[in-house]
Coordinates of C-alpha atoms and ligand atoms in Angstrom, one line a residue:
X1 CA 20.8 8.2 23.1
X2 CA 23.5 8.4 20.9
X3 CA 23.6 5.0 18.9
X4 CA 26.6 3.2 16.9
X5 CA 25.4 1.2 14.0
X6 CA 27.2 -1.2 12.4
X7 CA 26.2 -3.9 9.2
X8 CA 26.5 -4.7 5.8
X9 CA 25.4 -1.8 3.7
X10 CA 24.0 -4.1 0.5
X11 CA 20.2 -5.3 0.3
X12 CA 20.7 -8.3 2.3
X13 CA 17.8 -8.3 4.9
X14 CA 20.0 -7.3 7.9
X15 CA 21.6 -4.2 6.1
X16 CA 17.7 -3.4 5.5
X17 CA 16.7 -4.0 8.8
X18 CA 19.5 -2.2 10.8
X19 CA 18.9 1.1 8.2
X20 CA 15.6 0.7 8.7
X21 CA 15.9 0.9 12.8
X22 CA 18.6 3.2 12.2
X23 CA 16.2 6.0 10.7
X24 CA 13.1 5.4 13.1
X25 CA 15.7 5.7 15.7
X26 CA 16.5 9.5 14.3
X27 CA 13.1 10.4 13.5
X28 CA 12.7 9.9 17.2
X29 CA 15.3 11.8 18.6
X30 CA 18.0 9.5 19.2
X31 CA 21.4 10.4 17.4
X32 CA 22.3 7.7 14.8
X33 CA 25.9 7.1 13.5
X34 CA 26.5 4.5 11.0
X35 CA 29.3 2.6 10.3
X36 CA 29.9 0.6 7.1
X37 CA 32.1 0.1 4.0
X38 CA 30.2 2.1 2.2
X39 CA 26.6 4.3 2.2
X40 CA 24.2 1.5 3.2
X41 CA 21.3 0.9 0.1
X42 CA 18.4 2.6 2.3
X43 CA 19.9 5.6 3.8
X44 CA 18.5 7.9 1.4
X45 CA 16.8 10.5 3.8
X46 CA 17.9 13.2 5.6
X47 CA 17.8 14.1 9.3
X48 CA 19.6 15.6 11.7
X49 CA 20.3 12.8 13.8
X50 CA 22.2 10.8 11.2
X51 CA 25.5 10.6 10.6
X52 CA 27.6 8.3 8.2
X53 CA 30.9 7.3 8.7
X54 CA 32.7 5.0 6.2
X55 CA 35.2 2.9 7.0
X56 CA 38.3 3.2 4.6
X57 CA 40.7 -0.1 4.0
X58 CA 44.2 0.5 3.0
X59 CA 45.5 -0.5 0.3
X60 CA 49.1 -2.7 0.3
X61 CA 50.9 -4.9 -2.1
X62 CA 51.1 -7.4 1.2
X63 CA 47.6 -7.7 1.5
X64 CA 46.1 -10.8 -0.4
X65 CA 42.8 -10.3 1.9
X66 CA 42.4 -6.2 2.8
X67 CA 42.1 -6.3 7.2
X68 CA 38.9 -5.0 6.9
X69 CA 38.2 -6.0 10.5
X70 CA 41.3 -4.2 11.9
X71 CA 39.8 -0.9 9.9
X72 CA 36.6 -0.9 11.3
X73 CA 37.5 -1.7 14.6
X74 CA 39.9 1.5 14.8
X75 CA 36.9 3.2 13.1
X76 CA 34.5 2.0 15.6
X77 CA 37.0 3.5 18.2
X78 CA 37.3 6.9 16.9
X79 CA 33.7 7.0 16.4
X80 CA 33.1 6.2 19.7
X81 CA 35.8 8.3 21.3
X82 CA 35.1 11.6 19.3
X83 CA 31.2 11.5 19.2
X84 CA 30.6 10.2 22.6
X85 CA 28.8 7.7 21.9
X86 CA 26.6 5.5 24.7
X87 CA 25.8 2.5 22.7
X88 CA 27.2 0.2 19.7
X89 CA 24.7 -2.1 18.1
X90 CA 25.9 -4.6 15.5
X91 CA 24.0 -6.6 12.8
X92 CA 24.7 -9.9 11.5
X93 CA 27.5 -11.7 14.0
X94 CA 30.6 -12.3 11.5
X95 CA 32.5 -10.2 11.5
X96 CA 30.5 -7.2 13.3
X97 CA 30.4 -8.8 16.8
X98 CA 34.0 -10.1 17.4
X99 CA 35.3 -6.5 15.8
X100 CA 33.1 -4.8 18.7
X101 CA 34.5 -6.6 20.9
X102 CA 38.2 -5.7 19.8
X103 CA 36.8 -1.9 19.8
X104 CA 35.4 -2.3 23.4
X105 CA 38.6 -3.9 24.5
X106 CA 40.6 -0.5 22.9
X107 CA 38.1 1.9 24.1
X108 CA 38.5 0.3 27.9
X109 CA 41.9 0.8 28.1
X110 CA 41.2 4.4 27.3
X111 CA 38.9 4.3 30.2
X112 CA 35.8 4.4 28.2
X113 CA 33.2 2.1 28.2
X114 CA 31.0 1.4 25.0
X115 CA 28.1 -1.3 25.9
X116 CA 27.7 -3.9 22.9
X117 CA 24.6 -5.1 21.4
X118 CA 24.5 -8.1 18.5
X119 CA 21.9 -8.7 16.5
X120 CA 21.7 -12.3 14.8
X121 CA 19.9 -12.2 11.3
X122 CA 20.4 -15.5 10.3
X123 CA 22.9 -17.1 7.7
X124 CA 25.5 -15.2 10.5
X125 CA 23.8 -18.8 12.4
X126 CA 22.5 -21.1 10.5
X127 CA 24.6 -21.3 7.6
X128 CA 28.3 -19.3 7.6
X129 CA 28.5 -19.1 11.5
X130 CA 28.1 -22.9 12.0
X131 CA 31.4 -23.3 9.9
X132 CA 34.2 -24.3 12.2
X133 CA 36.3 -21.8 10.5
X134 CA 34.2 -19.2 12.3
X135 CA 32.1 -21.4 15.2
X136 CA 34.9 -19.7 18.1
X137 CA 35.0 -16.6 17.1
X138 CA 30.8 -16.6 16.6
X139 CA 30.8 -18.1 19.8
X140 CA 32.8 -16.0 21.9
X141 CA 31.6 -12.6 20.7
X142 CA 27.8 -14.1 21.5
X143 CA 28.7 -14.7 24.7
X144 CA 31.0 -11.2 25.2
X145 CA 28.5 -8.9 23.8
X146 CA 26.2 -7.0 26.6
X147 CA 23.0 -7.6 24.7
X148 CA 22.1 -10.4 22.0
X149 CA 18.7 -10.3 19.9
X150 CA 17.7 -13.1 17.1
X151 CA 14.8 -11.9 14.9
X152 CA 12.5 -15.0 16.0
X153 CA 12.6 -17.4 18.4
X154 CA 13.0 -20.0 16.2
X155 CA 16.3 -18.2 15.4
X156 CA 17.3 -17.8 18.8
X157 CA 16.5 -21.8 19.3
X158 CA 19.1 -22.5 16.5
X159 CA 22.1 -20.3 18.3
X160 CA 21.0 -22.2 21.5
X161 CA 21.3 -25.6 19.8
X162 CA 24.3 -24.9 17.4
X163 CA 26.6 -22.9 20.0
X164 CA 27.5 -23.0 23.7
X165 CA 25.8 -19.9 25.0
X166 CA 26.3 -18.5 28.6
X167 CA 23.8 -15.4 28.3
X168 CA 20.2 -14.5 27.3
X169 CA 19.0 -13.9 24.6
X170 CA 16.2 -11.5 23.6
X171 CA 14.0 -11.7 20.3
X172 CA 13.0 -8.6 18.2
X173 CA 11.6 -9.2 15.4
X174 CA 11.6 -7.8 12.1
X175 CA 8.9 -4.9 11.5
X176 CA 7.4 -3.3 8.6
X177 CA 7.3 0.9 8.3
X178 CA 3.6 1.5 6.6
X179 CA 4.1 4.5 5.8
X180 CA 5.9 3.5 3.1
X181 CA 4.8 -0.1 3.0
X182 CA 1.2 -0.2 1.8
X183 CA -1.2 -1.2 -0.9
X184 CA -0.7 1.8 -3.8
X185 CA -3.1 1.8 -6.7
X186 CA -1.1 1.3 -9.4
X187 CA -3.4 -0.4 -12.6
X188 CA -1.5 1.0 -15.2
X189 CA 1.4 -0.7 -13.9
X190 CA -0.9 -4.1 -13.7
X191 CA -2.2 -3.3 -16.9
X192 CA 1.3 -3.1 -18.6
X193 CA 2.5 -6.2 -16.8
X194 CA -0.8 -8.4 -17.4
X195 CA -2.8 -6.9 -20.4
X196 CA -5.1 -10.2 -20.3
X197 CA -5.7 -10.1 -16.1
X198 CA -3.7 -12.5 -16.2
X199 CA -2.4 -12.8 -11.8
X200 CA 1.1 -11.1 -10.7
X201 CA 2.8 -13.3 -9.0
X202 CA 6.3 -12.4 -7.6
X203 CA 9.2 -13.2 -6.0
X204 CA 12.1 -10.7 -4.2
X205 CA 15.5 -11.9 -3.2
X206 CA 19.3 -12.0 -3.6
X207 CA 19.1 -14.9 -5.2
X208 CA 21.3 -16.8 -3.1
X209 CA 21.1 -21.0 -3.2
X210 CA 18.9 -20.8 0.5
X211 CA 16.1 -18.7 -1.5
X212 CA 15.9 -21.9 -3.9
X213 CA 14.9 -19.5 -6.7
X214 CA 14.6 -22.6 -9.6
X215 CA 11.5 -23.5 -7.1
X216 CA 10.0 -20.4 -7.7
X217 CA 10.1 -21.4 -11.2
X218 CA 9.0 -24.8 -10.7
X219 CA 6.1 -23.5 -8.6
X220 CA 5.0 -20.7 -11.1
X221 CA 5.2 -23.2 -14.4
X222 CA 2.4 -25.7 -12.1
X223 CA 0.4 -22.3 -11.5
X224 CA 0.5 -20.7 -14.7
X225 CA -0.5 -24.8 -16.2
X226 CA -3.7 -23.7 -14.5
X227 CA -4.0 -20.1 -13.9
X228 CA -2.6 -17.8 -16.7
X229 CA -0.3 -15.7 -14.8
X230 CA 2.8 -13.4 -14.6
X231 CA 5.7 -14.2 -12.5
X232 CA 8.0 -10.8 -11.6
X233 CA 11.5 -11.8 -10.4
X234 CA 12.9 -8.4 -8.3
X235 CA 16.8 -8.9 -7.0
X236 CA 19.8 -10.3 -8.4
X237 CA 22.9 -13.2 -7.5
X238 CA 24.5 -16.3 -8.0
X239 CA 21.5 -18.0 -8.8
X240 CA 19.6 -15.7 -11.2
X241 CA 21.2 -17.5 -14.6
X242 CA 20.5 -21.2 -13.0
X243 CA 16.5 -19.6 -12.7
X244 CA 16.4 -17.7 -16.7
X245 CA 17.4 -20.9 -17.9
X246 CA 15.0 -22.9 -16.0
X247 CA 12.1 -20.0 -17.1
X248 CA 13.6 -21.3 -20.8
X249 CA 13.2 -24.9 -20.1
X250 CA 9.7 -25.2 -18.9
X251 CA 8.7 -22.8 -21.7
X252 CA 7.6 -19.8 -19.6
X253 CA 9.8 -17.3 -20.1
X254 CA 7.2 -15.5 -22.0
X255 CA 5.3 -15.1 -18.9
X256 CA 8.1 -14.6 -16.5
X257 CA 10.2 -11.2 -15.8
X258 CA 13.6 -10.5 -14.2
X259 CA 13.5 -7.1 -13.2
X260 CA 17.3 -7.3 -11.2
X261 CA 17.6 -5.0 -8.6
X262 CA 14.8 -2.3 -7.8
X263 CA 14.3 0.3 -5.2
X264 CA 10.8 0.6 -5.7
X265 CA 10.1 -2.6 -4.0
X266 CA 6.3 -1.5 -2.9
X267 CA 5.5 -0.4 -5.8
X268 CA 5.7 -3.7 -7.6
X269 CA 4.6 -5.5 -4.3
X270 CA 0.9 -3.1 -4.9
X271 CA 0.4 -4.7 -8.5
X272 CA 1.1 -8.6 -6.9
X273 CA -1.9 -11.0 -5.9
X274 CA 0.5 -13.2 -4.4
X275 CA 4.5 -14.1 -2.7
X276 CA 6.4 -17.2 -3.1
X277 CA 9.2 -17.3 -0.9
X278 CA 10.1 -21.3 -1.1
X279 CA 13.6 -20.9 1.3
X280 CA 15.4 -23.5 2.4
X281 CA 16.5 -21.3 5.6
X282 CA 14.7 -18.1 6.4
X283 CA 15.0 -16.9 10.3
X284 CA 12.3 -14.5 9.6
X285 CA 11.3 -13.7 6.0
X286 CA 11.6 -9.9 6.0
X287 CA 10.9 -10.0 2.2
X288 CA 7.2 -11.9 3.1
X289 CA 6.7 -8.9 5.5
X290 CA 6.8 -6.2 3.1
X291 CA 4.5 -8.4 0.9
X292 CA 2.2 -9.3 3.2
X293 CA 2.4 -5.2 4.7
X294 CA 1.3 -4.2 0.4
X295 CA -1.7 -6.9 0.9
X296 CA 0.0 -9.8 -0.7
X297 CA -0.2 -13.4 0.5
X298 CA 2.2 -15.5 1.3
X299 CA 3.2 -19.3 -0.1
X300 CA 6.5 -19.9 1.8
X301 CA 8.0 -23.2 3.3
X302 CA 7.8 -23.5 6.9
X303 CA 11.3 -23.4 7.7
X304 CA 13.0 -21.1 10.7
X305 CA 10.6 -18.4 11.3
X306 CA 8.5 -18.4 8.9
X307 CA 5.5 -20.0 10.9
X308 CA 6.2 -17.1 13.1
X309 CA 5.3 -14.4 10.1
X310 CA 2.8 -16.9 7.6
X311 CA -0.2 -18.3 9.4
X312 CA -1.6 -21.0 7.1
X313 CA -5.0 -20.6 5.8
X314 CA -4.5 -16.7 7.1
X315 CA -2.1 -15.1 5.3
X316 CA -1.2 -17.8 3.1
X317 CA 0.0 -21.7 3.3
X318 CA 3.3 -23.2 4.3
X319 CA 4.7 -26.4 3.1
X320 CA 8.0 -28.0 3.0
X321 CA 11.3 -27.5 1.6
X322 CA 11.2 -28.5 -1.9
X323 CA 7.7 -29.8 -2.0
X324 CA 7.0 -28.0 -5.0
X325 CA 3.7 -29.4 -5.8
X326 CA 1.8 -28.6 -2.2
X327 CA 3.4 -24.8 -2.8
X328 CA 1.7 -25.3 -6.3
X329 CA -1.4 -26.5 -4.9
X330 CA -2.1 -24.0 -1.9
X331 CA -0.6 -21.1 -4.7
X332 CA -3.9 -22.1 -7.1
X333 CA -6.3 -22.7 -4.2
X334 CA -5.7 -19.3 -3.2
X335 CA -5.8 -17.3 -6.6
X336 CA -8.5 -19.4 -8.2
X337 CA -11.2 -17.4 -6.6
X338 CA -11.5 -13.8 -6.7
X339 CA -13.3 -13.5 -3.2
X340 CA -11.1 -16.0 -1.5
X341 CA -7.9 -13.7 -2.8
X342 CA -9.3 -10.9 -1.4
X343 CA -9.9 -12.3 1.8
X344 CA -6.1 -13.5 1.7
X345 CA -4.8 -10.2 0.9
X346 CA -7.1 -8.1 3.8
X347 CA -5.8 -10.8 6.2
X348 CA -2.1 -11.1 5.0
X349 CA -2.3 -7.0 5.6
X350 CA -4.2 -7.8 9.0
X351 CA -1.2 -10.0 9.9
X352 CA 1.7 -7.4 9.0
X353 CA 0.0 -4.7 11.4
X354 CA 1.2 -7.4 14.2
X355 CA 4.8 -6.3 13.3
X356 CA 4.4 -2.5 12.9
X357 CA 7.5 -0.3 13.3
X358 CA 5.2 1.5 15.7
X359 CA 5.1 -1.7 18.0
X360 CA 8.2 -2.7 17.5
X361 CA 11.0 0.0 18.0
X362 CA 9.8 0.7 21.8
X363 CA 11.2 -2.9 22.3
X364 CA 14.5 -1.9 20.9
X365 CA 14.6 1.7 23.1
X366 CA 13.6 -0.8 26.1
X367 CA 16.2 -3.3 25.6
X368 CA 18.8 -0.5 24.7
X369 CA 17.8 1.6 27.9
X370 CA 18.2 -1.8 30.1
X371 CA 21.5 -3.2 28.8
X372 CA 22.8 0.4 29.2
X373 CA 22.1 0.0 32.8
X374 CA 23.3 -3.5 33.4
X375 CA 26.3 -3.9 30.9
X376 CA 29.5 -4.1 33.1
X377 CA 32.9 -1.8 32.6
X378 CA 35.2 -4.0 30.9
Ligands
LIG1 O1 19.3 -13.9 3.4 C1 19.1 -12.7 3.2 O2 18.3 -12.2 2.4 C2 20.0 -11.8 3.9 C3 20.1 -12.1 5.4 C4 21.0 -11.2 6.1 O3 21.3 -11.5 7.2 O4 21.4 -10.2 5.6 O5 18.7 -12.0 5.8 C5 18.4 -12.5 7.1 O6 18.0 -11.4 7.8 C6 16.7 -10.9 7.6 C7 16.5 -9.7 8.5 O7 16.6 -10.0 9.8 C8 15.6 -12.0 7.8 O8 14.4 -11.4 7.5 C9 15.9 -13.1 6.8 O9 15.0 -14.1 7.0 C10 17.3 -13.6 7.0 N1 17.7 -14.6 5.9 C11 17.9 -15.9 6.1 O10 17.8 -16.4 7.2 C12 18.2 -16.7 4.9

C-alpha cells in the first residue's frame, strides 16, 4: 500500500507513535510518505519505502497567524495526486483530520479518491478538542473521516461521551518495538548515577500541566524519606522550572536530575528500578510502555487508559489523581525488597510483550485493507 502520514513531528506521544507505525509500515513493504512541518524527531532510519515531504508556510506581512492548514492541505493534495497514493492516515484530530477532509474534498473534484483514516491520541479529546472553539470542527471531521481509531477504549468512551458521533470507532493501541526497547546492561551508567545503590527512579515527559510533574517530586521526596534514591527527570516544557524549584524546596535536588530532552530514552529506562507517571489525563501512557518494555514498573494514577497498560500488583499500582501519599506508599512497597522488585520488573516486561509491535501492526494493515474497501467516493 502506499500510505500518507500526517502528525506533529515533535516528541509528543502521537508524533512517536505515527513515526513509529510509519517505519514498521516500510520495513514491511508498504510505501510510507510523511507529511509534517518539519522532519518528525524519530525518523532517523533509512529505507526505501520512506519518503518525507515538508510542508512549507508562506510567509506575509498580512499573516498575524501563518494558514498552516491551507498549506498542508494543498500539500496533502499534491502528495496524493503525484505519488498515487491509496490511503491518508492522520494522527491527533486538530487540525490533521478537518485538513484531510479539505484535501479529500480537492482531490474529489479532480476525480480522485483518497480514503481518510484519524487516529485520536488524546489531549486532541479530552483536553483541546472539548474546547468549543474547536468541538465542530473535531466533531465533523470524526464523523467525515472513513476510519477512526482511539488508542484505548477508555479513549474511545471519552469521544463517545464528549461528541456526537455517527460512526464506529476502532481501538489500536499503542505498541512497543523490542528490538529497540529492552533491558540493556548498562552498570556503569547505574554506577555513575547512584555510586551508593542508592534506586533510579525516573520519570519521562513533556512536561505539560496533565503530566503533574511537581507530583513526581512530591512522590520522590516521600520515597527517598525512606529509600535513598535517585530521581532522573528525561524531557522538557512549561512545567520543568515549577518542578527544579519544587526539587529545591523539599531539599532534594541533590538527589534529583533534569536531564531535558534525550534520544536515548532506553538507555536511561535500562538503569531505572522504577516509573512514576502521576497524569491527570493519560489515554494510554506510551511513556509507561517503553518503561515497562526495559523491565521497569509502573506507579501511575488510574486515569484514562492507564488501567488498560498498568495492572496493579503486576506491573505496578495505580492510585488516584493527586493522591500523592498512596503513589508514595505502593512506590516503597515495591522497591523495599530486592526480590519483590525483581518480580515487578519480569512481570512489568511480561505485560509489555502484550503490546508488541509484532501483534499490533497486523491490526493496522487489517483495518487499513478494510476501510480501503468500504470507504465511499466522495
Ligand atoms: O501528552 C502527550 O505526551 C502527547 C500526546 C499526543 O497526543 O501527542 O500523547 C497522547 O498520545 C500518546 C500516544 O497515543 C498516548 O500514549 C498518551 O497517553 C497521550 N497523552 C495524553 O493523553 C495526555
Amino acid at each position: 500500500m502506499k500510505i500518507g502520514i500526517v502528525c506533529y513531528p515533535t516528541f509528543g506521544g502521537s508524533g512517536v507513535v505515527a513515526t513509529e507505525l510509519g517505519k514498521a509500515l516500510a520495513s514491511k513493504g508498504h510505501e510510507i510518505h510523511f507529511i509534517t512541518y518539519s522532519q518528525p524527531a524519530r525518523l532517523d532510519f533509512f529505507s526505501e519505502n520512506l519518503y518525507y515531504h515538508e510542508v512549507a508556510v508562506a510567509q506575509y506581512p498580512l499573516f498575524d497567524f501563518p494558514p498552516y492548514e491551507s498549506a498542508l492541505a494543498s500539500k496533502l493534495v499534491d502528495v496524493v495526486k503525484f505519488e498515487k497514493l491509496d490511503l491518508l492516515h492522520v494522527h491527533y484530530a486538530i487540525p490533521h483530520a478537518s485538513v484531510a477532509y479539505l484535501a479529500k474534498q480537492i482531490l474529489a473534484s479532480a476525480n480522485i479518491h483518497i480514503p481518510v483514516i484519524t487516529t485520536l491520541h488524546g489531549t486532541d479529546i479530552t483536553l483541546v478538542g472539548k474546547d468549543k472553539s474547536f468541538s465542530p470542527v473535531v466533531t465533523f471531521s470524526i464523523n467525515q473521516s472513513d476510519g477512526v481509531t482511539t488508542v484505548s477504549e477508555s479513549l474511545k468512551q471519552q469521544t463517545l461521551d464528549s461528541f456526537t458521533i455517527t460512526r464506529d470507532i476502532k481501538v489500536i493501541p499503542n505498541f512497543i518495538d523490542f528490538s529497540r526497547f529492552h533491558n540493556k546492561k548498562r552498570e556503569h551508567f547505574k554506577r555513575a548515577i547512584a555510586p551508593d545503590s542508592e534506586r533510579i527512579i525516573t520519570h519521562t515527559s513533556n512536561f505539560r500541566k496533565v503530566k503533574n510533574t511537581q507530583d513526581v517530586i512530591r512522590i520522590f521526596k516521600k520515597i527517598n524519606d525512606v529509600i535513598p534514591s535517585k530521581l532522573l527527570m528525561v524531557g522538557d516544557g512549561p512545567e520543568r522550572g515549577k518542578s527544579e524549584d519544587l526539587a529545591r524546596q523539599l531539599g532534594v535536588c541533590q538527589d534529583v536530575r533534569f536531564l531535558g530532552k534525550q534520544d536515548a530514552i532506553e538507555e536511561i529506562l535500562s538503569v531505572s528500578d522504577l516509573f512514576l507517571m502521576p497524569s491527570s489525563s493519560e489515554s494510554f501512557g506510551l511513556a509507561a510502555l517503553e518503561a515497562m518494555a526495559c523491565h521497569v514498573p509502573v506507579i501511575s494514577t488510574n486515569t484514562g487508559g492507564l488501567p488498560e497498560l498498568n495492572e496493579a500488583g503486576i506491573s505496578g499500582f495505580l492510585s488516584d489523581i493527586g493522591d500523592v501519599d498512596d503513589m508514595a506508599k505502593n512506590a516503597i512497597h515495591i522497591l523495599e525488597d530486592c526480590e519483590r522488585l525483581a518480580g515487578f520488573k519480569v512481570s512489568a516486561y511480561q505485560r509489555a510483550q502484550e503490546f508488541d509491535i509484532e501483534k499490533i501492526l497486523p491490526l493496522y494493515e487489517n483495518y487499513y485493507e478494510e476501510v480501503l474497501k468500504t470507504s465511499k467516493k466522495a
